[in-house]
Each structure stands twice: as structure tokens, then as C-alpha cells.
Coordinates of C-alpha atoms in Angstrom, one line a residue:
M1 CA -25.1 -102.2 46.3
G2 CA -26.7 -102.1 42.9
G3 CA -28.9 -104.6 41.2
G4 CA -26.5 -106.2 38.8
E5 CA -27.1 -109.8 39.8
C6 CA -28.8 -112.0 37.3
R7 CA -32.6 -112.0 37.8
S8 CA -33.5 -114.7 35.2
N9 CA -31.4 -117.4 33.6
D10 CA -33.6 -116.9 30.5
Y11 CA -32.4 -113.4 29.6
G12 CA -29.3 -114.8 27.9
A13 CA -31.3 -117.1 25.5
A14 CA -32.6 -116.1 22.1
A15 CA -35.6 -118.4 22.5
Y16 CA -36.7 -116.4 25.6
W17 CA -36.6 -113.1 23.7
D18 CA -38.3 -114.5 20.6
A19 CA -41.2 -115.7 22.7
R20 CA -41.4 -112.4 24.6
Y21 CA -41.4 -110.3 21.5
S22 CA -44.0 -112.5 19.9
S23 CA -46.3 -112.3 22.8
P24 CA -49.6 -110.6 21.9
S25 CA -50.4 -109.9 25.6
P26 CA -51.0 -106.2 26.2
S27 CA -49.6 -106.7 29.7
S28 CA -46.2 -107.6 28.3
S29 CA -43.7 -104.7 28.3
T30 CA -42.2 -105.9 25.0
G31 CA -44.7 -108.1 23.4
G32 CA -46.8 -107.7 20.3
G33 CA -44.5 -105.4 18.5
A34 CA -45.0 -102.5 20.9
F35 CA -42.0 -100.2 21.4
F36 CA -40.4 -100.4 24.8
D37 CA -37.2 -98.8 26.3
W38 CA -35.4 -100.7 29.1
Y39 CA -33.6 -98.7 31.8
Q40 CA -33.5 -95.1 30.3
T41 CA -34.9 -93.3 27.3
Y42 CA -33.0 -91.2 24.7
P43 CA -34.1 -87.8 26.2
A44 CA -32.6 -88.9 29.6
L45 CA -29.3 -90.1 28.0
R46 CA -29.1 -87.3 25.4
P47 CA -26.9 -84.8 27.4
L48 CA -24.2 -87.5 27.9
L49 CA -24.5 -88.8 24.4
R50 CA -24.3 -85.4 22.7
A51 CA -21.4 -84.4 24.9
R52 CA -19.3 -87.5 24.2
L53 CA -20.4 -88.7 20.8
P54 CA -20.4 -86.6 17.6
T55 CA -23.4 -87.0 15.4
S56 CA -21.2 -88.1 12.5
S57 CA -20.1 -91.2 14.5
R58 CA -20.9 -94.7 13.3
V59 CA -22.8 -96.3 16.2
L60 CA -23.5 -100.0 16.8
M61 CA -26.5 -100.7 19.1
L62 CA -26.0 -104.0 20.9
G63 CA -29.3 -105.7 21.7
C64 CA -31.5 -103.1 20.2
G65 CA -34.7 -104.9 21.1
N66 CA -37.8 -102.8 20.2
S67 CA -36.4 -99.7 21.9
L68 CA -36.9 -96.3 20.3
L69 CA -33.3 -95.3 21.2
S70 CA -31.8 -95.8 17.7
E71 CA -34.7 -94.0 16.0
D72 CA -34.6 -91.1 18.4
M73 CA -30.8 -90.8 17.9
V74 CA -31.3 -90.6 14.1
K75 CA -34.1 -88.0 14.5
D76 CA -31.7 -86.0 16.6
G77 CA -29.0 -85.9 13.9
Y78 CA -27.0 -89.1 14.3
E79 CA -26.1 -90.2 10.8
E80 CA -25.5 -93.9 11.1
V81 CA -26.9 -96.3 13.8
V82 CA -26.6 -100.0 13.1
N83 CA -28.9 -102.3 15.2
V84 CA -28.2 -105.9 16.1
D85 CA -30.1 -108.3 18.4
I86 CA -30.1 -112.0 19.2
S87 CA -33.8 -112.3 18.6
S88 CA -34.8 -112.8 15.0
V89 CA -38.4 -111.9 15.9
V90 CA -37.7 -108.4 17.1
I91 CA -35.2 -107.9 14.3
E92 CA -37.9 -108.7 11.8
Q93 CA -40.1 -106.2 13.6
M94 CA -37.4 -103.6 13.5
R95 CA -36.2 -104.5 9.9
E96 CA -32.5 -104.7 10.7
K97 CA -29.8 -107.3 11.3
H98 CA -30.1 -110.5 13.4
M99 CA -26.8 -111.4 15.1
D100 CA -25.3 -113.0 18.1
V101 CA -23.2 -110.3 19.9
R102 CA -20.7 -113.0 20.9
D103 CA -19.7 -113.4 17.2
M104 CA -20.1 -110.3 15.0
R105 CA -17.7 -111.3 12.2
L106 CA -19.9 -109.6 9.7
F107 CA -18.3 -106.4 10.8
G108 CA -14.6 -105.7 10.2
D109 CA -12.1 -104.6 12.8
G110 CA -12.3 -101.0 13.9
T111 CA -15.5 -100.2 12.0
F112 CA -17.4 -98.3 14.7
D113 CA -16.8 -95.1 16.6
C114 CA -19.2 -96.2 19.4
V115 CA -20.8 -99.3 20.7
L116 CA -24.0 -98.6 22.8
D117 CA -25.2 -101.3 25.2
K118 CA -28.3 -100.7 27.2
G119 CA -28.8 -103.9 29.2
T120 CA -27.3 -106.4 26.7
L121 CA -24.3 -107.2 28.9
D122 CA -26.7 -107.7 31.8
A123 CA -28.6 -110.2 29.7
M124 CA -25.4 -112.0 28.7
M125 CA -24.5 -112.4 32.4
C126 CA -27.8 -114.4 32.7
G127 CA -26.9 -116.9 30.0
D128 CA -26.0 -120.5 30.4
D129 CA -22.4 -119.7 29.4
A130 CA -22.0 -116.6 31.6
P131 CA -19.5 -115.1 32.2
L132 CA -17.7 -116.7 29.2
G133 CA -20.4 -115.4 26.8
A134 CA -20.1 -111.9 28.3
S135 CA -16.3 -112.0 27.9
K136 CA -16.7 -113.1 24.2
M137 CA -19.1 -110.2 23.6
L138 CA -16.7 -107.7 25.2
A139 CA -13.8 -109.0 23.1
E140 CA -15.9 -108.4 20.0
V141 CA -16.7 -104.9 21.2
A142 CA -13.0 -104.2 21.6
R143 CA -12.3 -105.5 18.1
L144 CA -15.1 -103.5 16.4
L145 CA -14.1 -100.1 18.0
R146 CA -11.8 -97.8 16.2
P147 CA -8.9 -96.3 18.1
G148 CA -10.3 -93.7 20.5
G149 CA -13.8 -95.2 20.1
I150 CA -16.2 -95.5 23.0
Y151 CA -18.1 -98.4 24.5
M152 CA -21.0 -97.0 26.5
L153 CA -22.5 -99.5 28.9
I154 CA -25.8 -98.8 30.7
T155 CA -26.3 -101.5 33.3
Y156 CA -27.7 -102.4 36.7
G157 CA -24.2 -103.7 37.6
C158 CA -22.2 -101.7 40.1
P159 CA -18.4 -101.4 39.8
K160 CA -17.6 -104.5 41.8
E161 CA -19.8 -106.5 39.4
R162 CA -18.6 -104.9 36.1
V163 CA -15.3 -103.1 36.2
Q164 CA -13.1 -106.1 36.4
L165 CA -15.0 -107.7 33.5
L166 CA -14.6 -104.5 31.5
Y167 CA -10.8 -104.3 32.1
Q168 CA -10.4 -108.0 31.2
A169 CA -11.5 -107.1 27.7
G170 CA -8.0 -105.6 27.4
S171 CA -8.8 -102.5 25.3
H172 CA -9.9 -99.9 27.7
K173 CA -7.2 -97.7 29.3
K174 CA -9.7 -95.7 31.4
I175 CA -13.3 -96.2 32.6
E176 CA -15.5 -93.3 33.6
L177 CA -18.6 -93.8 35.6
Y178 CA -21.9 -91.9 35.7
I179 CA -24.8 -92.9 38.0
M180 CA -28.4 -92.2 37.1
P181 CA -31.4 -93.0 39.2
T182 CA -34.3 -94.8 37.6
P183 CA -37.1 -92.7 36.0
G184 CA -39.5 -93.7 38.8
Y185 CA -37.1 -92.4 41.5
Q186 CA -36.5 -89.2 39.6
L187 CA -40.2 -88.5 39.3
K188 CA -40.7 -89.3 43.0
W189 CA -37.7 -87.0 44.0
S190 CA -39.2 -84.2 41.9
K191 CA -42.6 -84.7 43.5
G192 CA -44.2 -85.6 40.2
V193 CA -42.8 -82.7 38.2
S194 CA -40.9 -83.5 35.1
L195 CA -37.3 -82.4 35.4
A196 CA -35.8 -80.1 32.7
Q197 CA -32.5 -82.1 33.0
P198 CA -32.3 -85.7 34.2
I199 CA -30.3 -86.5 37.4
M200 CA -26.9 -87.8 36.4
E201 CA -23.9 -87.8 38.6
E202 CA -20.3 -88.4 37.6
V203 CA -18.5 -90.5 40.2
S204 CA -14.7 -90.9 40.4
L205 CA -13.7 -94.5 40.8
T206 CA -11.0 -95.5 43.3
A207 CA -7.6 -96.7 42.1
D208 CA -8.9 -100.3 42.1
G209 CA -12.0 -99.4 40.1
Q210 CA -14.6 -99.3 42.9
L211 CA -17.0 -96.7 44.3
P212 CA -15.5 -94.4 47.0
P213 CA -16.0 -96.0 50.4
D214 CA -18.1 -93.1 51.6
Y215 CA -20.4 -93.0 48.5
V216 CA -24.1 -93.3 49.2
L217 CA -26.3 -94.7 46.5
K218 CA -29.5 -92.7 46.7
D219 CA -31.6 -95.0 44.5
P220 CA -30.8 -98.7 45.1
E221 CA -32.1 -99.5 41.6
S222 CA -29.8 -96.8 40.0
H223 CA -28.4 -97.4 36.5
F224 CA -24.6 -97.3 36.1
I225 CA -23.2 -95.8 32.9
Y226 CA -19.7 -96.8 32.1
I227 CA -17.8 -94.9 29.4
C228 CA -14.9 -97.1 28.3
Q229 CA -12.6 -95.6 25.7
K230 CA -10.2 -97.5 23.5
P231 CA -6.7 -96.0 23.4
D232 CA -5.8 -93.9 20.5
A233 CA -3.4 -95.8 18.2
A234 CA -1.0 -92.8 17.8
N235 CA -0.1 -92.0 21.4
G236 CA -2.1 -94.2 23.7
A237 CA -4.3 -91.3 24.9
N238 CA -8.0 -91.6 25.1
S239 CA -9.7 -88.8 23.2
V240 CA -13.1 -88.1 21.7
V241 CA -14.3 -85.0 19.9
A242 CA -17.6 -83.7 21.2
N243 CA -20.2 -82.0 19.0
E244 CA -19.2 -78.6 20.1
G245 CA -15.7 -79.1 18.7
E246 CA -14.0 -79.7 22.0
T247 CA -11.7 -82.6 22.6
I248 CA -11.9 -84.4 25.9
T249 CA -8.6 -86.2 26.6
S250 CA -7.4 -88.4 29.5
K251 CA -4.1 -90.1 30.1

């Protein structure tokens, strides 16, 4: 179930992405400086982001690529979004910071309210050093998050392929899961009519962190969205203040 297996050993290499982002071919989804969003766009993710992440949050975008996600977040009121990517080519195009997500020592401990990852962990799982490289990245994510901060992972990896790895990072007391069909499936499901609200389903994981045994995945290529919250330093609870002023707390 799910498509979280590695589809190319090149995805974890900086040289692959440098070449891809340098490609002038119009047939390349990411080449020639054209903007491209993997997986889901900001409008599709906006309801979840706005509900779980205040616009005053300091957000780190892992593997920003040439996606419009960061730009769209800023246009929508988010005050500080920091972009990092392993490819120096795309970072020059995007005018931000070139960095290996396995070693982000430029940033101090607990300096971000949220780390957003749209496909970067998937790419790390395709590297020559996977899963060690992925574990190093997740350890850095845990270090960079403030108490109560959120790591939001958007991935092809279903729970059996991702949950154990996420818990091994050692900083997440609870993991919430949302499942979102691909844009193509949603368009087909709606018979070509754009939906006012994207299809997104919250799914309760079992005690061992897996999908319920009777759960049926409607779209085999669905994206899995994991919300992993770092315990609050004061009481060990997980809490985040939403834009509407509400506090969502889980023990």
C-alpha cells in the first residue's frame, strides 16, 4: 500500500538535482528555471497549514526546489519562511541558502516553529547512504524544532514505511496522519470540476502506528501527511496555537 519505495537511486544525490534544474528541456518538469510543485500545491495544503501553523511561525522549508510553496505561504501572510536545498543550482535560481539537510549546523537548536518537508525525506531514502542519511536529517529536524514545534512531512511513504523512522528520531510524542489523493485523482473523482475544498482525510493510526486493518486506500498514489509534534518542554504535552486563537493539545 502506498508508493513510498525508492523510484530512483539518483534522488538522494546533489549532482542529479543540479543537472535536472539546469536542464533547458521544456519537457523537464523542473528544468530551465521553471517553477514546479511536487506532490501538492499550497492551495491544496492551505486548510491544514492554516489550522495547525500560525502565520507568525518561523518555518524551515526542507528541499525547497523551485516550488512556489514558500512564495505562496508568504503571500498568504506567513512572516518568515527559510528555504534550504541540496542543489546549489536551484538555490541560485531561488536566491536562498544552499545546505545539506543532514547537517544544518548553520541554524541553532530550537530555532524553528515548523519544518516543512514535501518529498525531501523520500529523496533521502533514495540516497546511497539511506536510511542512515534520512535518520541524520530527522535528527537535525528534531534539533531545530522548538518545544511544541511541528515537523510536517508530505510523502508517498505509507505508515509501515515511515512511522518507525519518524519515531526513531526520538523527539515526537505523537504522530497524526492525513491522507490526500493526488490532484489527478481528485480531478477525476470530481468529473473534471475543480473542488472548492481539496479531499483530505484524517486517519487514526493503530497503537503500533499503522493504518487500521480495514482501511481502504482509494487512490493508490495518495500522499501521506504526517504531523509530528515535539513535546512541550514545560509539561510534555503537544500543543500548537492555530491562527484562530485555539490551542490544539494532545497527551
